[in-house]
Structure formats: C-alpha cells, structure tokens
Short mmCIF file of C-alpha atoms in Angstrom, two decimals:
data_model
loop_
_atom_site.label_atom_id
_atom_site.label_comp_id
_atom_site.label_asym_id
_atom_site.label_seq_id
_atom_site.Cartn_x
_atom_site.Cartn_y
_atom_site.Cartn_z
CA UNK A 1 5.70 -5.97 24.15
CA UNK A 2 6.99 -5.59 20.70
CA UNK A 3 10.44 -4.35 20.77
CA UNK A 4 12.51 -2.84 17.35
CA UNK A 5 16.15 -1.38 17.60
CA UNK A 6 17.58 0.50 14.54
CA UNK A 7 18.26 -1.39 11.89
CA UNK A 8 16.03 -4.50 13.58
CA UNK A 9 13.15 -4.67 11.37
CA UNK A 10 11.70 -7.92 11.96
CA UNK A 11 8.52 -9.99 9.41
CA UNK A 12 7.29 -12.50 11.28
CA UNK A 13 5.29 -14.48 8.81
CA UNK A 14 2.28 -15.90 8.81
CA UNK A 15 -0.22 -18.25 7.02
CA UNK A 16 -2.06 -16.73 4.28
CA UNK A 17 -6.13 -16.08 4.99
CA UNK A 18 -9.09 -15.58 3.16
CA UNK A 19 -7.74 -16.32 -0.46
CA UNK A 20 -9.30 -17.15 -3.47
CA UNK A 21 -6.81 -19.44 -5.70
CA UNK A 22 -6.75 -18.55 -9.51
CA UNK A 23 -7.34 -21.74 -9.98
CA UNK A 24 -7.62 -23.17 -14.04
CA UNK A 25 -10.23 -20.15 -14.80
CA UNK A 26 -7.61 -17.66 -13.78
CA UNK A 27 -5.35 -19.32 -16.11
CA UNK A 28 -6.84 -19.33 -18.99
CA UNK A 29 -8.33 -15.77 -18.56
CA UNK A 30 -3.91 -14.88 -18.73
CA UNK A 31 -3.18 -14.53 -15.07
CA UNK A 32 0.86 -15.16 -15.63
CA UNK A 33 1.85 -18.78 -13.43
CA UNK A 34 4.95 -19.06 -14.71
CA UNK A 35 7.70 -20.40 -12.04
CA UNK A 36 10.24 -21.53 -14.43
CA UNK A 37 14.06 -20.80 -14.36
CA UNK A 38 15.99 -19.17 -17.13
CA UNK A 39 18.11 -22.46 -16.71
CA UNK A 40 16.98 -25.51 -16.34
CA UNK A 41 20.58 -26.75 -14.76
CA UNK A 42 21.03 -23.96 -12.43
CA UNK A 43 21.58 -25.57 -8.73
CA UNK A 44 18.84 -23.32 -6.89
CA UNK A 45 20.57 -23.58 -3.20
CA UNK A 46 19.00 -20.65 -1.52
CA UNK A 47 15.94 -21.68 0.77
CA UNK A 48 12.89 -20.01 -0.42
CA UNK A 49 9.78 -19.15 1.43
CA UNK A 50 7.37 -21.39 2.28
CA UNK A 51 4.43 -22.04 -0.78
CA UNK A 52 5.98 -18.94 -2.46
CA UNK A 53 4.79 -20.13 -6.46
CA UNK A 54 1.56 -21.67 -4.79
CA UNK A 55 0.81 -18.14 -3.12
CA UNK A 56 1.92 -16.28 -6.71
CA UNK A 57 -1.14 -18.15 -7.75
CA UNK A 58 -3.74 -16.16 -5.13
CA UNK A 59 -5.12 -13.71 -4.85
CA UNK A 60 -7.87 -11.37 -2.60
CA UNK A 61 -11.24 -12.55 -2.99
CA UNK A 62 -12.68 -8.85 -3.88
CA UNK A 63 -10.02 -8.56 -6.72
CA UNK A 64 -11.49 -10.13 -10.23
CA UNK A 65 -8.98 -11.83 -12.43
CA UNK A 66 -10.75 -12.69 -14.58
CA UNK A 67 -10.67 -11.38 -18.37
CA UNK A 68 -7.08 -10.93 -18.13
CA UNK A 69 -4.91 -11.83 -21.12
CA UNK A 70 -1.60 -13.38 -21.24
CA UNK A 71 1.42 -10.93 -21.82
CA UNK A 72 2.07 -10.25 -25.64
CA UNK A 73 5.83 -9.91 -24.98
CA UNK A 74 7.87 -11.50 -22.47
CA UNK A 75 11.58 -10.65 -22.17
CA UNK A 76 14.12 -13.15 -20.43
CA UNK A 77 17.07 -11.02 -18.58
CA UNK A 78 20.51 -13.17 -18.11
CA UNK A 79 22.26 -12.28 -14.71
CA UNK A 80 25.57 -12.03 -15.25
CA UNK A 81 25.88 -10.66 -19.00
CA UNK A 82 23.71 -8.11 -17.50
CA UNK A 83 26.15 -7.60 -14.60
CA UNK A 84 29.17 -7.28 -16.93
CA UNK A 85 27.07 -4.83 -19.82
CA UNK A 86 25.50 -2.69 -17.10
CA UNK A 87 22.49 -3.30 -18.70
CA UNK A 88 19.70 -5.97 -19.60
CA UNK A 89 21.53 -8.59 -21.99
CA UNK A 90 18.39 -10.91 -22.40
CA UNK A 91 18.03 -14.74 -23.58
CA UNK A 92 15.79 -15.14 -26.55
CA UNK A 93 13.71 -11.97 -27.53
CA UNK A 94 15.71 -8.56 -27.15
CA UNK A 95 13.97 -4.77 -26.33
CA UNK A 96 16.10 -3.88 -29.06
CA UNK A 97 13.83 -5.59 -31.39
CA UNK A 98 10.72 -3.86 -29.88
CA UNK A 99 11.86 -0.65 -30.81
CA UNK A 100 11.37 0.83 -27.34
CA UNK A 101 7.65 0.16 -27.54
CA UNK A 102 5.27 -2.47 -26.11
CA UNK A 103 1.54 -3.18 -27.26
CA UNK A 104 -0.67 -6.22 -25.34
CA UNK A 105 1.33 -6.30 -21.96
CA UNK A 106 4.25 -7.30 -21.04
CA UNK A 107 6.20 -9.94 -18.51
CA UNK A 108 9.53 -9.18 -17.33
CA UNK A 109 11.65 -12.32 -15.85
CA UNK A 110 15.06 -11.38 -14.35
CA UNK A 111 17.41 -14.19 -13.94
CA UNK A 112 17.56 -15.08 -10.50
CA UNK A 113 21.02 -16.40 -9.66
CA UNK A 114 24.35 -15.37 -10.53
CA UNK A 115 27.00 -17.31 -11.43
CA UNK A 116 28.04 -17.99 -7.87
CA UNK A 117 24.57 -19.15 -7.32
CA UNK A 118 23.62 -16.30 -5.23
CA UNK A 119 20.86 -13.84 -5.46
CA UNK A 120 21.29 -11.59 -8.35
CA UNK A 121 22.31 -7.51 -8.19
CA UNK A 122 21.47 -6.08 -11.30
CA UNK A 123 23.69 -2.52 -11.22
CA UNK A 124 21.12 -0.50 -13.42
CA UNK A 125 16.91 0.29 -12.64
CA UNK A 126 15.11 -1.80 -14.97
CA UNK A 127 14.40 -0.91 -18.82
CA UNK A 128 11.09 0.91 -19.30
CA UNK A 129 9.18 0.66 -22.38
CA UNK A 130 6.70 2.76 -23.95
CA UNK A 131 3.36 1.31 -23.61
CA UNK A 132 1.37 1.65 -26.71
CA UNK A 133 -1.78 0.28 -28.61
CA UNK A 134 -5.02 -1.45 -26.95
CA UNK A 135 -3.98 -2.14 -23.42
CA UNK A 136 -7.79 -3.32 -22.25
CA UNK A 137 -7.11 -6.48 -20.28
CA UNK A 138 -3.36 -6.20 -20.59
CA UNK A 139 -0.97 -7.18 -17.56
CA UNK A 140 2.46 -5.43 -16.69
CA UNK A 141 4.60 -8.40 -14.73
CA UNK A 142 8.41 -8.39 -12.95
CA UNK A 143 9.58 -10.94 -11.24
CA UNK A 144 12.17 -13.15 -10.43
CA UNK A 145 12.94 -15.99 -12.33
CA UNK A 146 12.53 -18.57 -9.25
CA UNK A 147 9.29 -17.51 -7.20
CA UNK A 148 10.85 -17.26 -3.38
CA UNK A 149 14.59 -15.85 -4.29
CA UNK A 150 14.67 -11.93 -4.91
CA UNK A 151 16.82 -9.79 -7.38
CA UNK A 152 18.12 -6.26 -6.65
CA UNK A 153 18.31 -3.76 -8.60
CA UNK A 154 21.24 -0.55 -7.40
CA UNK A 155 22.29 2.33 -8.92
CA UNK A 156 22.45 6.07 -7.96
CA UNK A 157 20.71 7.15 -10.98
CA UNK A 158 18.69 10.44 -9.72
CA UNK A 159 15.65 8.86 -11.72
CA UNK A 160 15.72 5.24 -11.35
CA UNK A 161 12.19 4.01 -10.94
CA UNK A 162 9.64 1.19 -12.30
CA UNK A 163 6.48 3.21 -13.91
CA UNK A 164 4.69 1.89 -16.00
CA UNK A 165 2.61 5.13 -17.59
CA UNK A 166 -0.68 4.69 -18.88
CA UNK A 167 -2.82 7.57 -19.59
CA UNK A 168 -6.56 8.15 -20.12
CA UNK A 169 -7.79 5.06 -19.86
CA UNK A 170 -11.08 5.22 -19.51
CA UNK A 171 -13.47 2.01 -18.40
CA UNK A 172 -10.13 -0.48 -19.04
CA UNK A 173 -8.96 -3.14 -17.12
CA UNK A 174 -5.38 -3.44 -16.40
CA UNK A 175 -3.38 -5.60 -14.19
CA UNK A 176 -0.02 -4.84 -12.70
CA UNK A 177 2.78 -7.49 -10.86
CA UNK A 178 6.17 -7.37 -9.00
CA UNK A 179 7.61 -10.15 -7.22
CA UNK A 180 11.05 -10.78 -5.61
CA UNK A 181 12.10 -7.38 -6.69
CA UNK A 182 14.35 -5.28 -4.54
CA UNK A 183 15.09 -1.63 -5.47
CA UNK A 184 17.91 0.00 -3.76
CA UNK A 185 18.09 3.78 -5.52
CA UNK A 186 19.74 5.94 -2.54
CA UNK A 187 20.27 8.55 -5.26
CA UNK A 188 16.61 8.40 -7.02
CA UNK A 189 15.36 11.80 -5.27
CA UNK A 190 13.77 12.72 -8.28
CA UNK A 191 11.48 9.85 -9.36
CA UNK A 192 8.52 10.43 -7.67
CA UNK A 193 8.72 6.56 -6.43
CA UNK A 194 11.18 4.30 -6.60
CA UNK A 195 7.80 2.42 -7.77
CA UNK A 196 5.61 4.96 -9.35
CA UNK A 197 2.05 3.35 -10.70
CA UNK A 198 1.22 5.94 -12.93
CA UNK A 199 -2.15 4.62 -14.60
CA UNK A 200 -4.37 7.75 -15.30
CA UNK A 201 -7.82 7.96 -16.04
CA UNK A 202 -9.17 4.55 -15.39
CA UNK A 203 -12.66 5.54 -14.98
CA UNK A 204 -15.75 3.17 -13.57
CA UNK A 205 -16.22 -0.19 -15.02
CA UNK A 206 -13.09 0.01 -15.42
CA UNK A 207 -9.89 -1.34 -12.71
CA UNK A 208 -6.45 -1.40 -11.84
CA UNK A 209 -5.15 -4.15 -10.01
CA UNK A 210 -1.22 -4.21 -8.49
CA UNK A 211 0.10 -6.66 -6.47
CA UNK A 212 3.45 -6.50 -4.98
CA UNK A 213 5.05 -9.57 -3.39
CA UNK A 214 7.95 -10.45 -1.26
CA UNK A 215 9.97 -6.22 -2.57
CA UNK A 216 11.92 -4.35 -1.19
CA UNK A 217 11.56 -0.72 -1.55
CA UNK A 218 14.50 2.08 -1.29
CA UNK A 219 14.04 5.70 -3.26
CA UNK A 220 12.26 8.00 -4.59
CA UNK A 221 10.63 10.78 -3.38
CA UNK A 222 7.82 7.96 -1.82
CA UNK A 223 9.33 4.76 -2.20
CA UNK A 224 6.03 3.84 -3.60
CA UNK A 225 3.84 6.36 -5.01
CA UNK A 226 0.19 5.46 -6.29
CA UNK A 227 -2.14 8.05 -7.80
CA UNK A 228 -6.13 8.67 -6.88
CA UNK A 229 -8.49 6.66 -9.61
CA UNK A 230 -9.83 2.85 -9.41
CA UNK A 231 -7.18 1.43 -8.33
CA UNK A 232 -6.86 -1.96 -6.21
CA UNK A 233 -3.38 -2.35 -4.51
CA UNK A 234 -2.02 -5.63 -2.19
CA UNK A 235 1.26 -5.79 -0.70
CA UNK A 236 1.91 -9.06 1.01
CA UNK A 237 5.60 -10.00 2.88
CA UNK A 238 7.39 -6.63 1.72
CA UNK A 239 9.59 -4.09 3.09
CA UNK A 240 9.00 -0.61 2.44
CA UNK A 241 12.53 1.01 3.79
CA UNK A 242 12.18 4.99 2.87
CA UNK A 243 12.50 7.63 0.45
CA UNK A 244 15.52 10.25 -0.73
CA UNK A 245 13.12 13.10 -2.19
CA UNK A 246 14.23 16.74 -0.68
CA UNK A 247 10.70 17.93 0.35
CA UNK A 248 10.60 15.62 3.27
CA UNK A 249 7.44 17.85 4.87
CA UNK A 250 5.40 17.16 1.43
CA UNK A 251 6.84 13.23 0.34
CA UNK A 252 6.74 9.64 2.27
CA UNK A 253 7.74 6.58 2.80
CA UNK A 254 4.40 5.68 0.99
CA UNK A 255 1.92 7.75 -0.43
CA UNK A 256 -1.36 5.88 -1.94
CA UNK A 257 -3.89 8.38 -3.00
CA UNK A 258 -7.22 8.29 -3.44
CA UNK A 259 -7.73 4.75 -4.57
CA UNK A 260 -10.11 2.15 -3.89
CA UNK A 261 -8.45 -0.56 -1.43
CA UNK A 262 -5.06 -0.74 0.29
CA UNK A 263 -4.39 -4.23 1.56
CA UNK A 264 -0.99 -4.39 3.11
CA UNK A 265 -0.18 -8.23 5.12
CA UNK A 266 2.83 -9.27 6.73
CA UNK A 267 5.07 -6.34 5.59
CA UNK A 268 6.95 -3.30 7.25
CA UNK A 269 7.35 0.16 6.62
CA UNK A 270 10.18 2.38 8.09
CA UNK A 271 12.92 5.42 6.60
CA UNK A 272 11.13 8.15 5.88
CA UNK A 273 13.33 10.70 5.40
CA UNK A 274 12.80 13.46 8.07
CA UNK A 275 15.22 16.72 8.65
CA UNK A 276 16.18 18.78 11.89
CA UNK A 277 14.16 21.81 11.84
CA UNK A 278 11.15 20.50 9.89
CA UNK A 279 8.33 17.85 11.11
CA UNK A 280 8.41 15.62 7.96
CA UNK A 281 6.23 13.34 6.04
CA UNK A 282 4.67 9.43 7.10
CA UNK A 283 5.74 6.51 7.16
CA UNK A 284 2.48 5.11 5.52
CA UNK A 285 -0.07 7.82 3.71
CA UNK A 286 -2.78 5.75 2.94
CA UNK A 287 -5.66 7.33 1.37
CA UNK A 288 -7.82 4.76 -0.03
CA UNK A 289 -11.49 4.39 0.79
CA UNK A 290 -11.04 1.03 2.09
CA UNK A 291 -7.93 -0.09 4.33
CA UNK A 292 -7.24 -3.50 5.23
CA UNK A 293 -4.13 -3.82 7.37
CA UNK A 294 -2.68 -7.31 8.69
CA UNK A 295 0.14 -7.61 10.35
CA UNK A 296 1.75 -4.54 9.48
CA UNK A 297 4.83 -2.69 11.49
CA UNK A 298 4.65 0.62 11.08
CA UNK A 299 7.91 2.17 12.50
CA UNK A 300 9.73 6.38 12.83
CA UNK A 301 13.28 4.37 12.31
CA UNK A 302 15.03 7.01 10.37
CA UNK A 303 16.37 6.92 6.72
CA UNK A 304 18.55 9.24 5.70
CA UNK A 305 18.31 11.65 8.47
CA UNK A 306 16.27 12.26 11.76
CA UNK A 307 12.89 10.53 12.65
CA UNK A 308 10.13 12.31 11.45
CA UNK A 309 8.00 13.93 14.23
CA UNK A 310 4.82 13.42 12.30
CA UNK A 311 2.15 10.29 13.08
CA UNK A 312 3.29 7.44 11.48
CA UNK A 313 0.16 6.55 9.43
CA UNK A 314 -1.81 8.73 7.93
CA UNK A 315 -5.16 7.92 6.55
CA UNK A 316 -8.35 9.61 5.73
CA UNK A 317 -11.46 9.19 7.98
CA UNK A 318 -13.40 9.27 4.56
CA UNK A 319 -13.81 5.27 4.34
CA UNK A 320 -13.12 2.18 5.47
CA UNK A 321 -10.70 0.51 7.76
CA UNK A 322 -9.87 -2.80 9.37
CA UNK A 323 -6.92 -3.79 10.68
CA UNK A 324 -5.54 -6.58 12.75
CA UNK A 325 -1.62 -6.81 14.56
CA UNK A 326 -0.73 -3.28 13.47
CA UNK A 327 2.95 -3.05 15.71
CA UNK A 328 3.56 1.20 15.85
CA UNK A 329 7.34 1.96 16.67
CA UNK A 330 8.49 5.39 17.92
CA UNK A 331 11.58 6.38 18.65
CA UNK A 332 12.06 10.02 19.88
CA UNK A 333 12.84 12.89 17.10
CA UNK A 334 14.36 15.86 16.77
CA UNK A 335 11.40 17.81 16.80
CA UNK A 336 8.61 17.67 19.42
CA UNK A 337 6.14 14.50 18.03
CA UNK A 338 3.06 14.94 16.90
CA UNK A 339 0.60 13.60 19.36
CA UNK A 340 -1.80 10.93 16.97
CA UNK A 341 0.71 7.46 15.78
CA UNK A 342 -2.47 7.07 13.52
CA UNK A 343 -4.09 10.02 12.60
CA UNK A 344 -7.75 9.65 10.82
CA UNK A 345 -7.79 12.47 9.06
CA UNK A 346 -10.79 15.06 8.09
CA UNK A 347 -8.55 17.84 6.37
CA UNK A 348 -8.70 17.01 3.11
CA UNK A 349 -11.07 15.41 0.30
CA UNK A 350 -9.72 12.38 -1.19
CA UNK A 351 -11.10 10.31 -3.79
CA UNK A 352 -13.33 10.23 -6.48
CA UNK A 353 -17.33 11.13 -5.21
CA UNK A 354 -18.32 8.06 -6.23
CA UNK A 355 -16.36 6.69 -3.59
CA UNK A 356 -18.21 8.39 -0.88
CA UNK A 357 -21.15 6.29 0.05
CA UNK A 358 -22.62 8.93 2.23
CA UNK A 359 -22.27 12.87 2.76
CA UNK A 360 -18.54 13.24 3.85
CA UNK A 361 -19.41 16.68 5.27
CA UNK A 362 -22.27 17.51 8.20
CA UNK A 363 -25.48 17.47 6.60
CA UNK A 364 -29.39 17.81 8.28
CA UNK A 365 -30.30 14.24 7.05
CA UNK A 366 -27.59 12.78 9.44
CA UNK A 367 -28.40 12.70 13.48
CA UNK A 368 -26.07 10.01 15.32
CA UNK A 369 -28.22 7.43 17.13
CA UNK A 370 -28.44 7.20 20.89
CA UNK A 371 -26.21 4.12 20.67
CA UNK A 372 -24.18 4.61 17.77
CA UNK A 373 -22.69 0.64 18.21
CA UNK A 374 -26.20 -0.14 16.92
CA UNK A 375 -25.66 1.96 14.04
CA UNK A 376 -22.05 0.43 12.51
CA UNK A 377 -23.37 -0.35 9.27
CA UNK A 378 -24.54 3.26 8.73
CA UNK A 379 -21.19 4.96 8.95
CA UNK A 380 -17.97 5.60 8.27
CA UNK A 381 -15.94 2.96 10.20
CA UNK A 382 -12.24 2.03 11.23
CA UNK A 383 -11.53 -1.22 13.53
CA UNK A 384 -8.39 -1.71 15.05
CA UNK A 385 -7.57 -4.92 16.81
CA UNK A 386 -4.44 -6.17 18.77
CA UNK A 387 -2.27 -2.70 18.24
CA UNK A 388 0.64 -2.95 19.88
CA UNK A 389 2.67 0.76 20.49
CA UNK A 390 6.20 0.67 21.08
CA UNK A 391 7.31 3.96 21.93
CA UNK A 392 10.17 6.33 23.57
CA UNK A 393 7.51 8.05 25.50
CA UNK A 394 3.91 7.21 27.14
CA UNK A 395 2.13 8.34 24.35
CA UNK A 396 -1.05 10.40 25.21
CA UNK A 397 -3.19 8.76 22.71
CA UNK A 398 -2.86 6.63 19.80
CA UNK A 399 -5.46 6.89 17.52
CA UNK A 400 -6.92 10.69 16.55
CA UNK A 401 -10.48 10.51 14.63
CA UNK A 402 -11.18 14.01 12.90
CA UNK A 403 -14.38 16.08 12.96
CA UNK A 404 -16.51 16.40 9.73
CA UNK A 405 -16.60 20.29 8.37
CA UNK A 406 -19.42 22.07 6.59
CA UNK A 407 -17.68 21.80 2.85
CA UNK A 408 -14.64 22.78 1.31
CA UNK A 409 -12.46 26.23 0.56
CA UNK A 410 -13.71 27.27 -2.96
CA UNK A 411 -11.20 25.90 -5.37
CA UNK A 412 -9.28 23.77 -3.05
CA UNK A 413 -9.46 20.28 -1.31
CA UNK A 414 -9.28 21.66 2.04
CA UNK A 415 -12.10 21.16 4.83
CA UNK A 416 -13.59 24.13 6.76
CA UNK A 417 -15.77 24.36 9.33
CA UNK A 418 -14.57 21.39 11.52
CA UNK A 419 -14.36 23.75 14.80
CA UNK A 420 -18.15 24.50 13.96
CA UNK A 421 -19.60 20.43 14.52
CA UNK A 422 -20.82 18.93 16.86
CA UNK A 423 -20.41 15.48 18.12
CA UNK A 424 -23.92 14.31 16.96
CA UNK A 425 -23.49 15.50 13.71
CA UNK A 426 -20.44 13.01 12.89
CA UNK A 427 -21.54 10.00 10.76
CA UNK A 428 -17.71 8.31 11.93
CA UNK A 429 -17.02 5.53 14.74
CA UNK A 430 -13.76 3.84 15.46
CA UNK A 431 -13.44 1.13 17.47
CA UNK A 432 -10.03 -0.05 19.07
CA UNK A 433 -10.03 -3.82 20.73
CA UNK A 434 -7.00 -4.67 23.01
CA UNK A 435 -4.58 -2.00 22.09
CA UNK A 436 -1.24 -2.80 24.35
CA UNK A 437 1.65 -0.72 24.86
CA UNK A 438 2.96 2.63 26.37
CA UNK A 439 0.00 4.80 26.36
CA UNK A 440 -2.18 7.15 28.17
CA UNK A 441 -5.74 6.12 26.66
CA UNK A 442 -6.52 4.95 23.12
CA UNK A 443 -8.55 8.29 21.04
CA UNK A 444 -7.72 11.59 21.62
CA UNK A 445 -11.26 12.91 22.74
CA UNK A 446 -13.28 14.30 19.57
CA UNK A 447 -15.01 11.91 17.61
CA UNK A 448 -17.46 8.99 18.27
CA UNK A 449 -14.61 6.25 19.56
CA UNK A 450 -15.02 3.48 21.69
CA UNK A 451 -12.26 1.50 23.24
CA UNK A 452 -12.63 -2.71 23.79
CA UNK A 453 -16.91 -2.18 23.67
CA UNK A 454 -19.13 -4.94 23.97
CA UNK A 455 -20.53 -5.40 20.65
CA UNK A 456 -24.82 -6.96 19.87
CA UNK A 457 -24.67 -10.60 18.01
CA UNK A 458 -25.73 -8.40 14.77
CA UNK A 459 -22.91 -5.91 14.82
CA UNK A 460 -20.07 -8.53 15.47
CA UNK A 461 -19.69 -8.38 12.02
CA UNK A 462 -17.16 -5.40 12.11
CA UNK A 463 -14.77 -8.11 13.89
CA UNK A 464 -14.80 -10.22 10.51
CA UNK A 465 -12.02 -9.28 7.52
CA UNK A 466 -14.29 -10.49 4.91
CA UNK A 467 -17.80 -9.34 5.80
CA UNK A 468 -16.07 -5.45 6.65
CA UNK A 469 -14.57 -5.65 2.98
CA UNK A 470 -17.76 -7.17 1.74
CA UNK A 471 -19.95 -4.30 3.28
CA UNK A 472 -17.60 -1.14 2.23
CA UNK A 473 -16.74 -2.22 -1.37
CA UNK A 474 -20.62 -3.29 -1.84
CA UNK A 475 -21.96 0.45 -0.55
CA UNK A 476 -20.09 1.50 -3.92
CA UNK A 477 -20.71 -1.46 -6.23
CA UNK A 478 -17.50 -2.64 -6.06
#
C-alpha cells in the first residue's frame, strides 16, 4: 500500500519504455542535443540522473521530429551576474541586441551552477521575447546548461510565467522544450500558468509538440495551463506542486484542454489550491483525446490552503485512455469529497470534431453488442492497470464513467439529455485491472465498466501502451 504524508511526495523512477531515439536524422532535421556547459572548467559535483542527456535525445514514437530546424538565436545566461543584476546578464549574444523580438526559434541555456557550485536560483521569471516572422518548423527551448542539474527560477512577481504566444498559426509545425527548470512563483496568481503554452490556431497538418523534462512547477492560476488545438504534450520525471490563482472552483493544478495526447511518466501532481467553504478545482484536468498515464501520483495534498474536495483527475470520457501505476492520494477536506478520485467525464464537449472518431452523443446507428469486450476497438475506451488508492476513507468507488446525452445546450458546450440514455446506447467501456487500496468496488454503477475481465487473444491488445496509442491516434490520422 502506497503511503504519502504532507510534504512526502515521493518519484520513484523508472527505466524509460517504448522510445524512439532522434538518432542522426533528428539531428540534422534541428532537434537541439546540446549538453554543453557555459564553462568548460566548472567542477560539476552534483550527481545527476541516470542517462539524463541520452534521454534529452528521445522521444515518443507517435511524436514526428522530423522537419524541425535548429534555433536561429540562442542566448547563454551567466548564474551569478544574473544573481547580482536581478536579471539575465548573458555570455556572448545579449536580448538587448534583439530588440525584444525573436524570428526562427529560439534556445534558452541558463547557467547551471553558481559560484559555490550549487544549483542555480535565478531571483527573476525568465525574459520573454516577442515571437515574430515565419515560425513554420521553429523550436522554443529552456534548459539547463548541464542536462541532469535543475535551475530555479523565484520571485513574487503577480505575473511571472514562461509563454511563449503564438497566434493563428494555421497548418505550422512548432516544437516547444523545458528541461531542468524549476519555477517557484507563490505570488504569480495572475498568469494563467506558471507555464502557459499559448500557441493558437494550429490547425490540421499542422502540430505542436512540448516536452517538459525533469520541472518543477509552482504558480499560476494552473501551474501549467495548455489550450484546446493540435497539440502533443509529454511530461516525463516532473513535479507539478499547485497553483495561487483566486478562483480555486474554476483553476487547477493542471489544466490541458482539448488537445491531442497527454503523456505524463514518472511525475507527481499535488497543491491545488482549495478554500473552506468552496469544493475547488483538480489536481490533474486532462482533456485530451488520448491519455497515456505511467507512473503518475496523483495526490489532494494541499497548497496554499485546504484539500480540495473535488476528484483528483479529471478527464473527459470523449477519447482515449491508458494508464499503468496511477498511485491516487486522499487526504480528508474541509468539505464533504466528491465521490469519483477519477471522474470520466460526459458534461462537456472538448476538442476539436475532428477529434471525435465516432458520434460523442447517442445516436440510432450505435447499439452496444451483447458482449461489449468483443467490441473494444469500436469504442471509446479507458484502461487502468495497477491503481493503487490511498485514502482517509474507504472510498465508495474510484473510477466514475459518464452517460452520453442527446446533444448540447444551444450556444454552449454543455451536455443534455444524459438522464434520458440508456445503457445500450453508450458507445464507452472502461476497464480497471488490479486496482488495490481502500475501496468499496471499482465504477460507480452507470456506464459499461468491467473490473479485472478476462479478455479474447484478439482484444488483449488494450493491455499494450503502443498498440492503444497506435489504434486511437490512427482513428484520426494522427
């Protein structure tokens, strides 16, 4: 039984699976593989993760890399002249002589050590530029100078944020990177994250990628915020520690709209703000049409206040997910808890049509099949595997899987109708295999849900990361 006091938060790391290596291709095409230090003499005496450069080289086999093109500008930022100016004093090329603006992508590297050789606090959020010109193929890196040792960045500065804002994109690709970053903004309540990816308007063939490595993540009104559009986002050996924002019913620890995956490995999520008399916001919002969770902890720990009440993921039933070792901590709140610790959600409409491979509403040319575990490649699916609940109470149930409606509220993203559907109309199953902890059963009753079933030779499929990712992203051509 996983155990987790306040202030306990515990990574256990873990190999790496299912990679593709950018390998000389990737290189070329201006995937950044940079590892060097601003100093070639500095003693590096900090012990740094295992393979960390040779991982900063990988990257999920669904996400293309190629067609990428190096960074136009790359600015080197020196430690501790930065320390002592309050702001970036940089080695070589200076933002000053940008004029405030960047065209063809830029790379960031922030000096790792100081001059006590430890790792680096940078009192200030980092220098934003404008983004201007032809940005197709363009990357957006920051990173520490020494793959494996992090930087922090601290201030109270009510906006503090990284956003990188790109509008109207159209069918572009563009490629964004953070590595050993920490961002500790306790004051940031109005940034809406303390990492905001605001890339607008990327429209189909066109992609965002972001990868975030080895952060940490403090502010905001989401501590990371990502907007709906086609949009590809891995997190990988991270910890996502809360928010500050006021509206603590309406903002989270993460929010990731309607995008196209969410891959989050070997990382943690806790903090989200909650208050006395009102239920509060997630831990993890997560509305991407595919979900790929591996070894996540997903835990109520509070932030700045009281634990919120409300589950602690939150995703939409309108897609895909699979997830493996998902650890669910709940300690008790102020207010009475809301029942689901992963709620798959039928509410709302997220994401682009396109991203809908099937009606997401009842519809006549949809009858579930007598044995609906013969049907898995015909629906909307979540798999959950090895879920391990920690909790101040036997929970009733873990997972809740939402009924389809009839349509929407004219003007509005909100479902009707759910109370209205019958079982057999739902084109939804989730599956939960050997779910441990301090629980009643493992679904609330409505949906099609089966718990630990035995699954035909041709549907083990479901149990496999990459042949799940393969079959979502390829009933949208992605």
């Amino acid at each position: 039984m996983m155990s987790l006091s306040r202030g306990a938060i515990v990574l256990a790391c873990v190999p790496g699976l299912l990679f593709s290596s950018a390998g000389p291709a990737a290189q070329t095409s201006g995937v950044v593989l940079e590892t060097e230090a601003l100093d070639p003499t500095e003693n590096v005496t900090i012990a740094q993760p295992p393979n960390a450069a040779q991982r900063d080289r990988s990257y999920p086999f669904y996400m293309p890399m190629q067609g990428l093109r190096p960074p136009a500008v790359t600015l080197r930022i020196r430690c501790d002249a930065s320390r002592a100016a309050r702001r970036e004093v940089y080695a070589g090329q200076s933002a000053e002589s940008l004029g405030g603006r960047v065209e063809g992508g830029y790379e960031f590297i922030y000096e790792a050590l100081d001059g006590a050789g430890q790792p680096c606090v940078y009192p200030f959020a980092p220098w934003m530029p404008q983004i201007t010109g032809a940005t197709q193929g363009t990357q957006y890196i920051f990173r520490s100078s020494v793959p494996g040792i992090p930087v922090t960045f601290r201030t109270d500065d009510a906006w503090a944020t990284i956003n990188p804002r790109m509008f109207d994109l159209g069918p572009q690709r563009i490629h964004f990177e953070m590595r050993d970053i920490a961002l500790d903004f306790p004051g940031a309540g109005e940034a809406k994250g303390a990492v905001h990816l605001e890339v607008l308007g990327v429209t189909r063939p066109g992609l965002l990628t972001a990868v975030i490595r080895r952060a940490k993540l403090f502010g905001g009104k989401n501590a990371l915020f990502v907007p709906g559009g086609q949009t590809m986002v891995y997190i990988e050996d991270s910890e996502i520690r809360g928010n500050v924002g006021d509206n603590v019913d309406q903002e989270h620890s993460t929010y990731i709209n309607g995008t196209l995956v969410s891959h989050l490995r070997n990382s943690v999520w806790y903090g989200q703000k909650g208050w006395i008399d009102v239920a509060s916001g997630h831990q993890l919002k997560d509305k991407a049409y595919l979900r790929i969770y591996e070894d996540v902890t997903v835990a109520n720990l509070p932030g700045a206040t009281v634990p919120s009440a409300m589950p602690l993921v939150d995703i939409s039933a309108f897609g895909f997910t699979w997830s493996n070792n998902l650890r669910l901590k709940r300690v008790a709140p102020t207010q009475a808890p809301r029942d689901a610790l992963v709620d798959l959600r039928t509410e709302i409409v997220y994401g682009a049509p396109e991203n809908h491979p099937w009606n997401i509403f009842v519809s006549p040319d949809w009858r579930m099949p007598a044995t609906p575990l013969g049907a898995l490649d015909q629906v909307y699916l979540s798999v959950f595997q090895n879920t391990v609940v920690d909790s101040f109470r036997t929970e009733p149930f873990v997972f809740r899987l939402g009924m389809q409606g009839l349509g929407v509220e004219p003007g509005t993203p909100t479902v009707i109708g759910q109370e209205h559907t019958t079982k057999a109309q739902q084109r939804m199953v989730s599956l939960a295999f050997g779910t441990q902890g301090n629980f009643r059963r493992a679904y609330s009753p409505e949906g099609w849900s089966f718990v630990d079933p035995q699954l035909a030779p041709e549907a083990r499929w479901v149990l496999d990361r990459d042949a799940f990712i393969r079959h979502a992203l390829g009933l949208i051509g992605r």
